[in-house]
PDB file of C-alpha atoms and ligand atoms in Angstrom:
ATOM      1  CA  MET H   1      29.452  -8.720   0.989  1.00 84.00           C
ATOM      2  CA  PHE H   2      27.135 -10.673  -1.328  1.00 92.00           C
ATOM      3  CA  GLU H   3      26.582  -7.519  -3.385  1.00 95.00           C
ATOM      4  CA  THR H   4      26.006  -9.487  -6.600  1.00 96.00           C
ATOM      5  CA  GLU H   5      23.398 -11.736  -4.967  1.00 97.00           C
ATOM      6  CA  LYS H   6      21.622  -8.724  -3.463  1.00 98.00           C
ATOM      7  CA  LYS H   7      21.530  -7.023  -6.871  1.00 97.00           C
ATOM      8  CA  ILE H   8      20.220 -10.193  -8.515  1.00 98.00           C
ATOM      9  CA  ALA H   9      17.420 -10.472  -5.937  1.00 98.00           C
ATOM     10  CA  ALA H  10      16.490  -6.805  -6.384  1.00 98.00           C
ATOM     11  CA  SER H  11      16.495  -6.997 -10.180  1.00 97.00           C
ATOM     12  CA  GLU H  12      14.095  -9.968 -10.123  1.00 98.00           C
ATOM     13  CA  ALA H  13      11.746  -8.330  -7.612  1.00 98.00           C
ATOM     14  CA  ILE H  14      11.530  -5.121  -9.607  1.00 98.00           C
ATOM     15  CA  LYS H  15       9.838  -6.995 -12.451  1.00 98.00           C
ATOM     16  CA  TYR H  16       6.684  -6.886 -10.302  1.00 98.00           C
ATOM     17  CA  VAL H  17       6.562  -3.081 -10.300  1.00 98.00           C
ATOM     18  CA  LYS H  18       4.121  -1.649 -12.836  1.00 98.00           C
ATOM     19  CA  SER H  19       3.174   1.974 -13.565  1.00 98.00           C
ATOM     20  CA  ASN H  20       0.490   3.581 -11.343  1.00 98.00           C
ATOM     21  CA  ILE H  21       1.274   1.348  -8.360  1.00 98.00           C
ATOM     22  CA  LYS H  22       1.648   2.162  -4.680  1.00 98.00           C
ATOM     23  CA  ILE H  23       4.431   0.221  -2.974  1.00 98.00           C
ATOM     24  CA  GLY H  24       6.146  -0.043   0.399  1.00 98.00           C
ATOM     25  CA  LEU H  25       9.812   0.872   0.388  1.00 98.00           C
ATOM     26  CA  GLY H  26      12.018  -1.008   2.851  1.00 98.00           C
ATOM     27  CA  THR H  27      15.387  -0.056   4.270  1.00 98.00           C
ATOM     28  CA  GLY H  28      18.929  -1.384   3.807  1.00 98.00           C
ATOM     29  CA  SER H  29      21.517  -2.135   1.151  1.00 98.00           C
ATOM     30  CA  THR H  30      19.405  -4.659  -0.796  1.00 98.00           C
ATOM     31  CA  THR H  31      16.475  -2.247  -0.924  1.00 98.00           C
ATOM     32  CA  LYS H  32      18.945   0.415  -2.100  1.00 98.00           C
ATOM     33  CA  PHE H  33      19.728  -1.733  -5.179  1.00 98.00           C
ATOM     34  CA  PHE H  34      15.976  -2.016  -5.745  1.00 98.00           C
ATOM     35  CA  LEU H  35      15.527   1.764  -5.423  1.00 98.00           C
ATOM     36  CA  ASP H  36      18.434   2.419  -7.808  1.00 98.00           C
ATOM     37  CA  SER H  37      16.843   0.213 -10.471  1.00 98.00           C
ATOM     38  CA  LEU H  38      13.465   1.811  -9.857  1.00 98.00           C
ATOM     39  CA  GLY H  39      15.052   5.246 -10.284  1.00 98.00           C
ATOM     40  CA  GLU H  40      16.519   4.171 -13.637  1.00 98.00           C
ATOM     41  CA  LEU H  41      13.172   2.849 -14.883  1.00 98.00           C
ATOM     42  CA  ILE H  42      11.413   6.062 -13.847  1.00 98.00           C
ATOM     43  CA  LYS H  43      14.110   8.168 -15.487  1.00 97.00           C
ATOM     44  CA  ASP H  44      13.926   6.363 -18.833  1.00 97.00           C
ATOM     45  CA  GLY H  45      10.123   6.536 -18.797  1.00 97.00           C
ATOM     46  CA  THR H  46       9.486   2.775 -18.505  1.00 98.00           C
ATOM     47  CA  LEU H  47       7.644   3.277 -15.200  1.00 98.00           C
ATOM     48  CA  LYS H  48       5.307   6.175 -14.467  1.00 98.00           C
ATOM     49  CA  ASN H  49       3.402   7.396 -11.450  1.00 98.00           C
ATOM     50  CA  ILE H  50       5.025   5.316  -8.725  1.00 98.00           C
ATOM     51  CA  THR H  51       3.972   6.095  -5.171  1.00 98.00           C
ATOM     52  CA  GLY H  52       6.104   4.838  -2.283  1.00 98.00           C
ATOM     53  CA  VAL H  53       5.565   4.533   1.449  1.00 98.00           C
ATOM     54  CA  PRO H  54       9.069   4.736   2.949  1.00 98.00           C
ATOM     55  CA  THR H  55      10.119   2.857   6.092  1.00 98.00           C
ATOM     56  CA  SER H  56      12.923   5.230   7.071  1.00 98.00           C
ATOM     57  CA  LYS H  57      14.093   8.795   6.621  1.00 98.00           C
ATOM     58  CA  LYS H  58      17.046   7.491   4.581  1.00 98.00           C
ATOM     59  CA  THR H  59      14.800   5.585   2.180  1.00 98.00           C
ATOM     60  CA  GLU H  60      12.491   8.580   1.902  1.00 98.00           C
ATOM     61  CA  GLU H  61      15.406  10.821   0.830  1.00 98.00           C
ATOM     62  CA  ILE H  62      16.607   8.334  -1.796  1.00 98.00           C
ATOM     63  CA  ALA H  63      13.108   7.674  -3.136  1.00 98.00           C
ATOM     64  CA  GLU H  64      12.293  11.349  -3.402  1.00 98.00           C
ATOM     65  CA  SER H  65      15.512  11.994  -5.322  1.00 98.00           C
ATOM     66  CA  TYR H  66      14.419   9.332  -7.855  1.00 98.00           C
ATOM     67  CA  GLY H  67      11.045  10.955  -8.532  1.00 96.00           C
ATOM     68  CA  ILE H  68       8.982   8.504  -6.488  1.00 98.00           C
ATOM     69  CA  LYS H  69       5.894  10.180  -4.990  1.00 98.00           C
ATOM     70  CA  ILE H  70       6.089   9.861  -1.213  1.00 98.00           C
ATOM     71  CA  GLU H  71       2.965   9.063   0.778  1.00 97.00           C
ATOM     72  CA  ASN H  72       2.754   8.387   4.480  1.00 93.00           C
ATOM     73  CA  ASN H  73      -0.592   6.672   4.237  1.00 96.00           C
ATOM     74  CA  LEU H  74      -1.110   2.931   4.492  1.00 97.00           C
ATOM     75  CA  ASP H  75      -4.147   2.559   2.205  1.00 97.00           C
ATOM     76  CA  ASN H  76      -3.859   0.268  -0.816  1.00 97.00           C
ATOM     77  CA  ILE H  77      -0.194  -0.668  -0.711  1.00 98.00           C
ATOM     78  CA  GLU H  78       0.013  -3.322  -3.429  1.00 98.00           C
ATOM     79  CA  ILE H  79       3.470  -4.700  -2.629  1.00 98.00           C
ATOM     80  CA  ASP H  80       5.977  -3.939   0.102  1.00 98.00           C
ATOM     81  CA  PHE H  81       9.600  -4.472  -1.057  1.00 98.00           C
ATOM     82  CA  ASP H  82      12.162  -4.946   1.695  1.00 98.00           C
ATOM     83  CA  GLY H  83      15.242  -6.877   2.761  1.00 98.00           C
ATOM     84  CA  ALA H  84      15.838  -9.088   5.802  1.00 98.00           C
ATOM     85  CA  ASP H  85      18.666 -10.087   8.099  1.00 98.00           C
ATOM     86  CA  GLU H  86      17.694 -13.762   8.351  1.00 98.00           C
ATOM     87  CA  TYR H  87      14.922 -16.015   7.020  1.00 98.00           C
ATOM     88  CA  ASP H  88      13.901 -19.603   7.609  1.00 96.00           C
ATOM     89  CA  ILE H  89      12.194 -22.314   5.576  1.00 92.00           C
ATOM     90  CA  TYR H  90       8.759 -21.029   6.628  1.00 94.00           C
ATOM     91  CA  GLY H  91       9.499 -17.464   5.481  1.00 96.00           C
ATOM     92  CA  ASN H  92       9.791 -16.118   9.023  1.00 97.00           C
ATOM     93  CA  LEU H  93      12.168 -13.173   9.139  1.00 98.00           C
ATOM     94  CA  ILE H  94      14.493 -11.343  11.471  1.00 98.00           C
ATOM     95  CA  LYS H  95      14.596  -7.665  10.584  1.00 98.00           C
ATOM     96  CA  GLY H  96      15.910  -4.446  12.066  1.00 98.00           C
ATOM     97  CA  GLY H  97      19.605  -4.626  11.207  1.00 98.00           C
ATOM     98  CA  GLY H  98      19.198  -1.098   9.846  1.00 97.00           C
ATOM     99  CA  GLY H  99      17.137  -0.064  12.853  1.00 98.00           C
ATOM    100  CA  ALA H 100      13.923   0.511  10.884  1.00 98.00           C
ATOM    101  CA  LEU H 101      11.919  -2.435  12.231  1.00 98.00           C
ATOM    102  CA  VAL H 102       8.968  -0.447  13.619  1.00 98.00           C
ATOM    103  CA  ARG H 103       8.071   1.312  10.382  1.00 98.00           C
ATOM    104  CA  GLU H 104       9.020  -1.770   8.355  1.00 98.00           C
ATOM    105  CA  LYS H 105       6.568  -3.885  10.320  1.00 98.00           C
ATOM    106  CA  ILE H 106       3.785  -1.291  10.077  1.00 98.00           C
ATOM    107  CA  VAL H 107       4.189  -1.080   6.303  1.00 98.00           C
ATOM    108  CA  ALA H 108       4.517  -4.871   5.832  1.00 98.00           C
ATOM    109  CA  TYR H 109       1.431  -5.555   7.982  1.00 98.00           C
ATOM    110  CA  ASN H 110      -0.637  -3.137   5.907  1.00 98.00           C
ATOM    111  CA  SER H 111       0.507  -4.304   2.461  1.00 98.00           C
ATOM    112  CA  LYS H 112      -1.339  -6.796   0.261  1.00 97.00           C
ATOM    113  CA  ASN H 113       1.935  -8.537  -0.634  1.00 98.00           C
ATOM    114  CA  VAL H 114       5.327  -8.526   1.055  1.00 98.00           C
ATOM    115  CA  TYR H 115       8.292  -9.297  -1.202  1.00 98.00           C
ATOM    116  CA  ILE H 116      11.583  -9.865   0.571  1.00 98.00           C
ATOM    117  CA  MET H 117      14.905  -9.587  -1.261  1.00 98.00           C
ATOM    118  CA  VAL H 118      17.855 -11.418   0.268  1.00 98.00           C
ATOM    119  CA  ASP H 119      21.160 -13.007  -0.552  1.00 97.00           C
ATOM    120  CA  GLU H 120      21.681 -16.668   0.267  1.00 95.00           C
ATOM    121  CA  SER H 121      23.849 -15.931   3.351  1.00 96.00           C
ATOM    122  CA  LYS H 122      20.701 -14.848   5.222  1.00 97.00           C
ATOM    123  CA  PHE H 123      19.137 -18.325   5.180  1.00 97.00           C
ATOM    124  CA  SER H 124      18.959 -20.458   8.326  1.00 97.00           C
ATOM    125  CA  GLU H 125      16.961 -23.603   8.910  1.00 94.00           C
ATOM    126  CA  LYS H 126      16.266 -22.256  12.393  1.00 94.00           C
ATOM    127  CA  LEU H 127      16.621 -18.557  13.156  1.00 96.00           C
ATOM    128  CA  HIS H 128      19.728 -18.178  15.305  1.00 94.00           C
ATOM    129  CA  ASN H 129      22.448 -16.254  13.455  1.00 96.00           C
ATOM    130  CA  PHE H 130      21.390 -12.644  13.581  1.00 98.00           C
ATOM    131  CA  PRO H 131      20.843 -11.055  17.021  1.00 98.00           C
ATOM    132  CA  LEU H 132      17.188 -10.121  17.349  1.00 98.00           C
ATOM    133  CA  PRO H 133      16.651  -6.319  17.212  1.00 98.00           C
ATOM    134  CA  VAL H 134      14.139  -4.932  19.700  1.00 98.00           C
ATOM    135  CA  GLU H 135      13.177  -1.240  19.777  1.00 98.00           C
ATOM    136  CA  VAL H 136      12.616   0.183  23.270  1.00 98.00           C
ATOM    137  CA  ILE H 137      11.497   3.488  24.748  1.00 98.00           C
ATOM    138  CA  PRO H 138      14.320   5.594  26.280  1.00 98.00           C
ATOM    139  CA  PHE H 139      12.918   5.377  29.806  1.00 98.00           C
ATOM    140  CA  MET H 140      14.191   2.831  32.334  1.00 98.00           C
ATOM    141  CA  GLU H 141      15.695   1.086  29.310  1.00 98.00           C
ATOM    142  CA  ASP H 142      18.213  -0.908  31.389  1.00 98.00           C
ATOM    143  CA  ILE H 143      15.290  -2.508  33.239  1.00 98.00           C
ATOM    144  CA  THR H 144      13.605  -3.297  29.908  1.00 98.00           C
ATOM    145  CA  LYS H 145      16.838  -4.947  28.741  1.00 98.00           C
ATOM    146  CA  ASN H 146      17.064  -7.031  31.956  1.00 98.00           C
ATOM    147  CA  ASN H 147      13.471  -8.134  31.490  1.00 98.00           C
ATOM    148  CA  ILE H 148      14.193  -9.303  27.934  1.00 98.00           C
ATOM    149  CA  GLU H 149      17.275 -11.178  29.166  1.00 98.00           C
ATOM    150  CA  LYS H 150      15.062 -13.163  31.536  1.00 97.00           C
ATOM    151  CA  LEU H 151      13.925 -15.074  28.436  1.00 96.00           C
ATOM    152  CA  GLY H 152      17.440 -16.512  28.199  1.00 95.00           C
ATOM    153  CA  GLY H 153      19.219 -14.227  25.744  1.00 93.00           C
ATOM    154  CA  LYS H 154      22.225 -11.955  26.000  1.00 97.00           C
ATOM    155  CA  CYS H 155      21.309  -8.382  25.079  1.00 98.00           C
ATOM    156  CA  SER H 156      23.253  -5.232  24.280  1.00 98.00           C
ATOM    157  CA  PHE H 157      22.286  -1.703  23.314  1.00 98.00           C
ATOM    158  CA  ARG H 158      23.215  -1.011  19.713  1.00 98.00           C
ATOM    159  CA  ASN H 159      26.327   1.110  19.565  1.00 98.00           C
ATOM    160  CA  ASN H 160      26.254   1.621  23.355  1.00 98.00           C
ATOM    161  CA  LYS H 161      23.009   3.634  23.131  1.00 98.00           C
ATOM    162  CA  LYS H 162      24.480   5.910  20.470  1.00 98.00           C
ATOM    163  CA  PHE H 163      22.199   4.407  17.842  1.00 98.00           C
ATOM    164  CA  ILE H 164      18.832   6.182  17.968  1.00 98.00           C
ATOM    165  CA  SER H 165      16.020   5.024  15.689  1.00 98.00           C
ATOM    166  CA  ASP H 166      13.998   7.351  13.447  1.00 98.00           C
ATOM    167  CA  ASN H 167      11.392   7.196  16.226  1.00 98.00           C
ATOM    168  CA  GLY H 168      13.820   8.468  18.885  1.00 98.00           C
ATOM    169  CA  ASN H 169      14.226   5.088  20.596  1.00 98.00           C
ATOM    170  CA  TYR H 170      17.055   2.660  21.432  1.00 98.00           C
ATOM    171  CA  ILE H 171      17.635  -0.659  19.699  1.00 98.00           C
ATOM    172  CA  ILE H 172      18.632  -3.651  21.825  1.00 98.00           C
ATOM    173  CA  ASP H 173      20.231  -6.589  19.972  1.00 98.00           C
ATOM    174  CA  CYS H 174      19.346  -9.892  21.629  1.00 98.00           C
ATOM    175  CA  LYS H 175      21.327 -13.065  21.049  1.00 98.00           C
ATOM    176  CA  PHE H 176      19.424 -16.269  21.738  1.00 97.00           C
ATOM    177  CA  ASP H 177      20.660 -19.802  21.004  1.00 96.00           C
ATOM    178  CA  TYR H 178      17.580 -20.063  18.830  1.00 96.00           C
ATOM    179  CA  THR H 179      15.158 -17.197  18.125  1.00 97.00           C
ATOM    180  CA  ASP H 180      11.820 -18.937  18.586  1.00 96.00           C
ATOM    181  CA  VAL H 181       9.122 -16.922  16.791  1.00 97.00           C
ATOM    182  CA  ALA H 182       7.052 -17.245  19.981  1.00 97.00           C
ATOM    183  CA  TYR H 183       9.434 -14.669  21.508  1.00 97.00           C
ATOM    184  CA  GLU H 184       7.670 -12.018  19.458  1.00 98.00           C
ATOM    185  CA  GLU H 185       4.626 -12.010  21.712  1.00 98.00           C
ATOM    186  CA  LYS H 186       6.608 -12.612  24.902  1.00 98.00           C
ATOM    187  CA  ILE H 187       8.962  -9.693  24.276  1.00 98.00           C
ATOM    188  CA  LYS H 188       6.162  -7.382  23.140  1.00 98.00           C
ATOM    189  CA  MET H 189       4.450  -7.937  26.490  1.00 98.00           C
ATOM    190  CA  ILE H 190       7.424  -6.389  28.323  1.00 98.00           C
ATOM    191  CA  PRO H 191       6.677  -2.748  29.216  1.00 98.00           C
ATOM    192  CA  GLY H 192       8.988  -0.362  27.359  1.00 98.00           C
ATOM    193  CA  VAL H 193       9.210  -2.545  24.263  1.00 98.00           C
ATOM    194  CA  VAL H 194       7.939  -0.816  21.129  1.00 98.00           C
ATOM    195  CA  GLU H 195       8.526  -3.560  18.558  1.00 98.00           C
ATOM    196  CA  VAL H 196      10.348  -6.829  17.995  1.00 98.00           C
ATOM    197  CA  GLY H 197      12.225  -7.702  14.791  1.00 98.00           C
ATOM    198  CA  ILE H 198      10.474 -11.062  14.298  1.00 98.00           C
ATOM    199  CA  PHE H 199       8.274 -10.922  11.169  1.00 98.00           C
ATOM    200  CA  LYS H 200       6.232 -14.094  11.397  1.00 97.00           C
ATOM    201  CA  ASN H 201       4.012 -15.115   8.540  1.00 92.00           C
ATOM    202  CA  MET H 202       4.356 -11.766   6.758  1.00 97.00           C
ATOM    203  CA  ALA H 203       6.444 -12.468   3.653  1.00 97.00           C
ATOM    204  CA  THR H 204       4.496 -13.629   0.605  1.00 97.00           C
ATOM    205  CA  LYS H 205       7.507 -14.107  -1.700  1.00 98.00           C
ATOM    206  CA  ILE H 206      11.218 -14.336  -1.026  1.00 98.00           C
ATOM    207  CA  PHE H 207      13.666 -13.398  -3.777  1.00 98.00           C
ATOM    208  CA  GLU H 208      16.853 -15.246  -2.923  1.00 98.00           C
ATOM    209  CA  GLY H 209      19.990 -14.311  -4.829  1.00 97.00           C
ATOM    210  CA  LYS H 210      22.079 -17.468  -5.018  1.00 96.00           C
ATOM    211  CA  ASN H 211      24.851 -18.697  -7.364  1.00 90.00           C
ATOM    212  CA  ASN H 212      24.255 -15.917  -9.896  1.00 92.00           C
ATOM    213  CA  LYS H 213      20.531 -16.524 -10.155  1.00 96.00           C
ATOM    214  CA  CYS H 214      17.404 -15.707  -8.224  1.00 98.00           C
ATOM    215  CA  ASN H 215      15.138 -18.301  -6.606  1.00 97.00           C
ATOM    216  CA  VAL H 216      11.638 -17.009  -6.094  1.00 97.00           C
ATOM    217  CA  ILE H 217      10.099 -18.726  -3.090  1.00 97.00           C
ATOM    218  CA  ASN H 218       6.328 -18.438  -2.671  1.00 96.00           C
ATOM    219  CA  ILE H 219       5.363 -18.614   0.969  1.00 95.00           C
ATOM    220  CA  LYS H 220       2.203 -20.494   1.876  1.00 80.00           C
ATOM    221  CA  LYS H 221       0.175 -18.591   4.455  1.00 72.00           C
ATOM    222  CA  SER H 222      -0.523 -20.612   7.607  1.00 70.00           C
TER     223      SER H 222
HETATM  224  C1  LIG N   1      16.516  -2.690   8.186  1.00 58.57           C
HETATM  225  C2  LIG N   1      16.283  -4.101   7.778  1.00 58.57           C
HETATM  226  C3  LIG N   1      16.959  -4.533   6.526  1.00 58.57           C
HETATM  227  O1  LIG N   1      15.996  -5.002   5.636  1.00 58.57           O
HETATM  228  C4  LIG N   1      17.924  -5.628   6.859  1.00 58.57           C
HETATM  229  O2  LIG N   1      18.826  -5.133   7.835  1.00 58.57           O
HETATM  230  C5  LIG N   1      18.675  -6.120   5.634  1.00 58.57           C
HETATM  231  O3  LIG N   1      19.584  -5.151   5.235  1.00 58.57           O
HETATM  232  P1  LIG N   1      20.565  -5.367   4.016  1.00 58.57           P
HETATM  233  O4  LIG N   1      19.726  -5.416   2.786  1.00 58.57           O
HETATM  234  O5  LIG N   1      21.470  -4.169   4.077  1.00 58.57           O
HETATM  235  O6  LIG N   1      21.324  -6.647   4.228  1.00 58.57           O
HETATM  236  O7  LIG N   1      15.592  -4.860   8.396  1.00 58.57           O
HETATM  237  O8  LIG N   1      15.917  -2.405   9.420  1.00 58.57           O
END
């Protein structure tokens, strides 16, 4: 769904990649379009010496196959390129639909710029569509889930606990009437929680594929 819009967003974002740059590499189908284009530009010699910090094992495999130098080191990441599951007018994001939220947040936090590529279906005036992904330690995880539910949401283990993150943890998807960004801190305080898929104030640009063109939204830092 929205493949064309995803491709359009990725092909606009890639214009910011120059030779000899170190970038963060997100996870998901939109990032895959970005990686495919990057692979083409490396292959035809347009771009040289690209170093990438991958946010998942899957992305690492793809990037390596395209001749991107892999580094697991957070120094001097110029731009992190990633997708999102939902975004609002302030550039707040819900992420983790692909289960890579922990590494995605580490890389985004440590990057000078965070460029998010999305199709228009991901926009919401108030975050409420996509269930909030929360990564939890596999120990007393049912108690952790109950504690998150005390905030008023309805939670379920992704794929009945069959989905295991790259870090060996479970993902709980939490449906709230409205995902207030203040839940980030509240949920992180619950023992057993590793990370929450709310990315507040992290995006610096959003590339929004819409009606066959790309809107580039610059986010003002608060
Ligand atoms: C993975 C993510 C992805 O960026 C998010 O799920 C968007 O994916 P897609 O580009 O496939 O719609 O957060 O953990």
